[in-house]
Short mmCIF file of C-alpha atoms in Angstrom, two decimals:
data_model
loop_
_atom_site.label_atom_id
_atom_site.label_comp_id
_atom_site.label_asym_id
_atom_site.label_seq_id
_atom_site.Cartn_x
_atom_site.Cartn_y
_atom_site.Cartn_z
CA MET S 1 79.35 0.10 -29.13
CA LYS S 2 80.10 0.56 -25.47
CA LEU S 3 79.23 -2.36 -23.21
CA ASN S 4 77.98 -1.16 -19.83
CA ARG S 5 77.08 -2.95 -16.48
CA ARG S 6 73.50 -3.15 -17.50
CA ASP S 7 73.69 -4.04 -21.15
CA ALA S 8 76.22 -7.30 -20.10
CA LEU S 9 73.46 -8.46 -17.16
CA ILE S 10 70.46 -7.95 -19.94
CA LEU S 11 72.55 -10.30 -22.62
CA GLY S 12 73.65 -13.04 -19.94
CA ALA S 13 69.90 -13.21 -19.06
CA GLY S 14 69.02 -13.22 -22.47
CA GLY S 15 71.68 -16.10 -23.24
CA LEU S 16 70.78 -18.04 -19.89
CA ALA S 17 66.77 -17.91 -21.27
CA ALA S 18 67.33 -19.24 -24.50
CA ALA S 19 69.96 -21.80 -22.94
CA THR S 20 67.15 -22.82 -20.90
CA LEU S 21 64.95 -23.26 -23.46
CA ALA S 22 66.84 -24.73 -26.14
CA GLY S 23 68.15 -27.65 -23.56
CA PRO S 24 65.67 -29.91 -23.12
CA VAL S 25 64.76 -29.45 -27.34
CA LEU S 26 68.02 -30.59 -27.61
CA ALA S 27 68.01 -33.21 -25.42
CA GLN S 28 65.01 -34.74 -26.92
CA ASP S 29 66.57 -34.57 -30.46
CA ALA S 30 69.49 -36.61 -28.94
CA ALA S 31 67.34 -39.50 -26.96
CA PRO S 32 65.66 -40.97 -30.05
CA ALA S 33 69.20 -41.24 -31.82
CA ALA S 34 70.60 -43.16 -29.13
CA ALA S 35 67.80 -45.42 -28.67
CA GLN S 36 67.88 -46.47 -32.03
CA THR S 37 71.20 -47.53 -32.30
CA PRO S 38 71.28 -50.84 -34.04
CA THR S 39 72.56 -53.98 -32.69
CA LYS S 40 73.87 -57.22 -34.30
CA SER S 41 72.03 -60.26 -33.27
CA VAL S 42 73.92 -63.45 -32.42
CA GLU S 43 73.89 -64.78 -35.92
CA GLU S 44 75.14 -61.51 -37.19
CA TRP S 45 77.73 -61.74 -35.05
CA ILE S 46 78.44 -65.26 -36.12
CA ALA S 47 78.44 -64.66 -39.62
CA GLU S 48 80.65 -61.66 -39.52
CA PHE S 49 83.08 -63.88 -37.25
CA THR S 50 83.32 -66.95 -39.72
CA GLY S 51 82.30 -65.24 -42.83
CA GLY S 52 79.76 -68.18 -43.59
CA SER S 53 81.94 -70.50 -42.99
CA GLU S 54 80.55 -73.97 -40.76
CA VAL S 55 80.87 -73.91 -37.00
CA GLN S 56 81.76 -77.31 -35.56
CA GLU S 57 81.27 -78.66 -31.71
CA GLY S 58 84.18 -78.92 -29.64
CA GLY S 59 87.53 -78.71 -29.64
CA VAL S 60 86.93 -75.37 -27.59
CA THR S 61 86.78 -75.52 -23.73
CA LEU S 62 84.47 -72.69 -22.01
CA THR S 63 84.11 -72.77 -18.42
CA ALA S 64 81.21 -70.78 -17.04
CA PRO S 65 79.23 -71.28 -13.32
CA GLU S 66 76.15 -72.63 -13.66
CA ILE S 67 73.92 -70.14 -11.74
CA ALA S 68 75.43 -66.86 -11.13
CA GLU S 69 74.47 -64.69 -8.44
CA ASN S 70 75.33 -61.84 -9.40
CA GLY S 71 74.96 -61.21 -13.10
CA ASN S 72 77.12 -58.07 -13.10
CA THR S 73 80.60 -59.92 -12.95
CA VAL S 74 80.11 -63.44 -14.39
CA PRO S 75 83.58 -64.98 -14.46
CA ILE S 76 84.54 -66.52 -18.04
CA SER S 77 87.78 -68.69 -18.80
CA VAL S 78 87.69 -69.93 -22.97
CA SER S 79 90.87 -71.98 -24.22
CA ALA S 80 91.35 -73.29 -27.54
CA GLU S 81 94.39 -75.34 -29.14
CA ASN S 82 95.73 -73.56 -31.78
CA ALA S 83 93.12 -70.46 -31.60
CA ALA S 84 93.83 -67.54 -33.90
CA GLU S 85 90.78 -65.39 -32.70
CA ILE S 86 87.73 -66.18 -30.10
CA LEU S 87 84.67 -64.36 -30.25
CA VAL S 88 82.52 -64.16 -27.07
CA LEU S 89 78.95 -63.94 -27.08
CA ALA S 90 76.25 -63.75 -24.57
CA THR S 91 72.99 -64.18 -26.48
CA GLY S 92 70.35 -62.89 -23.88
CA ASN S 93 72.29 -59.17 -23.70
CA PRO S 94 70.74 -56.50 -25.60
CA THR S 95 73.91 -55.91 -27.55
CA PRO S 96 75.80 -59.63 -27.44
CA GLY S 97 79.10 -59.30 -28.32
CA VAL S 98 80.94 -59.43 -25.72
CA ALA S 99 84.34 -59.58 -26.78
CA THR S 100 86.81 -60.44 -29.93
CA ILE S 101 90.52 -61.93 -28.77
CA LYS S 102 93.52 -62.19 -31.33
CA PHE S 103 96.56 -64.43 -30.70
CA GLY S 104 99.36 -63.39 -32.32
CA PRO S 105 101.82 -66.37 -33.28
CA ALA S 106 103.83 -66.23 -30.03
CA ALA S 107 101.28 -66.39 -27.59
CA GLY S 108 101.90 -69.19 -25.49
CA ALA S 109 98.50 -69.99 -24.51
CA ARG S 110 95.60 -69.71 -26.40
CA GLN S 111 93.11 -68.78 -23.43
CA LEU S 112 91.52 -65.90 -21.69
CA ALA S 113 89.49 -65.26 -18.70
CA THR S 114 87.72 -62.61 -18.06
CA ARG S 115 84.57 -61.49 -15.91
CA ILE S 116 81.39 -60.06 -18.36
CA ARG S 117 77.96 -58.76 -17.15
CA LEU S 118 74.94 -60.82 -18.29
CA ALA S 119 71.31 -59.30 -18.18
CA GLU S 120 69.39 -62.60 -17.57
CA THR S 121 69.18 -65.99 -17.92
CA GLN S 122 71.24 -67.08 -21.12
CA ASP S 123 74.02 -68.87 -23.32
CA VAL S 124 77.44 -67.94 -23.37
CA MET S 125 78.77 -68.94 -26.57
CA ALA S 126 82.76 -69.05 -27.74
CA ILE S 127 83.40 -69.27 -31.06
CA ALA S 128 87.49 -70.13 -31.95
CA LYS S 129 89.13 -69.15 -35.50
CA LEU S 130 91.60 -71.86 -35.55
CA GLU S 131 95.25 -71.49 -37.42
CA ASP S 132 93.74 -73.67 -40.10
CA GLY S 133 90.98 -71.49 -40.65
CA SER S 134 88.13 -73.82 -39.28
CA PHE S 135 85.74 -72.90 -36.51
CA ARG S 136 84.78 -74.53 -33.56
CA GLN S 137 82.34 -73.60 -30.59
CA ALA S 138 81.45 -74.19 -27.11
CA LYS S 139 78.22 -73.38 -25.10
CA SER S 140 77.36 -73.03 -21.67
CA ASN S 141 74.11 -71.81 -19.60
CA VAL S 142 74.21 -69.35 -16.74
CA LYS S 143 71.01 -69.16 -14.72
CA VAL S 144 71.55 -65.63 -13.38
CA THR S 145 69.62 -65.32 -10.20
CA ILE S 146 68.40 -61.86 -8.87
CA GLY S 147 69.79 -60.91 -5.16
CA GLY S 148 70.49 -64.69 -4.54
CA CYS S 149 67.32 -65.90 -4.37
CA GLY S 150 67.64 -68.63 -7.24
CA GLY S 151 64.71 -67.11 -9.00
#
């Protein structure tokens, strides 16, 4: 079959029309799947990290501001002596899991510092798995203001 210029233009217009009509249909199919992505609850995060073991208070130092004027960049730091792993959770975020940090045996300091995003006023939790297999936690409430108005 020999393809001339007119045939090529007709084929191109047909392909463009098909793509234009199919695009919204494909986008509608994809959106519900993304919205239905399951997220784990805070309890599920803790149960997965601890394996159901008891978590005791103390032994972990969590430093977070009492008031954050910008919830997009809230500075936190966590330290725990003899920590093998530290889990950080933002309990009010749609996806509570912030980070899981593992420390090797040669790690000098068992601490981390980072900035996290908080969707609203909420608790920030840090759970440390110590080298002896026990779990310790610390919690801090951070009040997120909008635009620095204190609201």
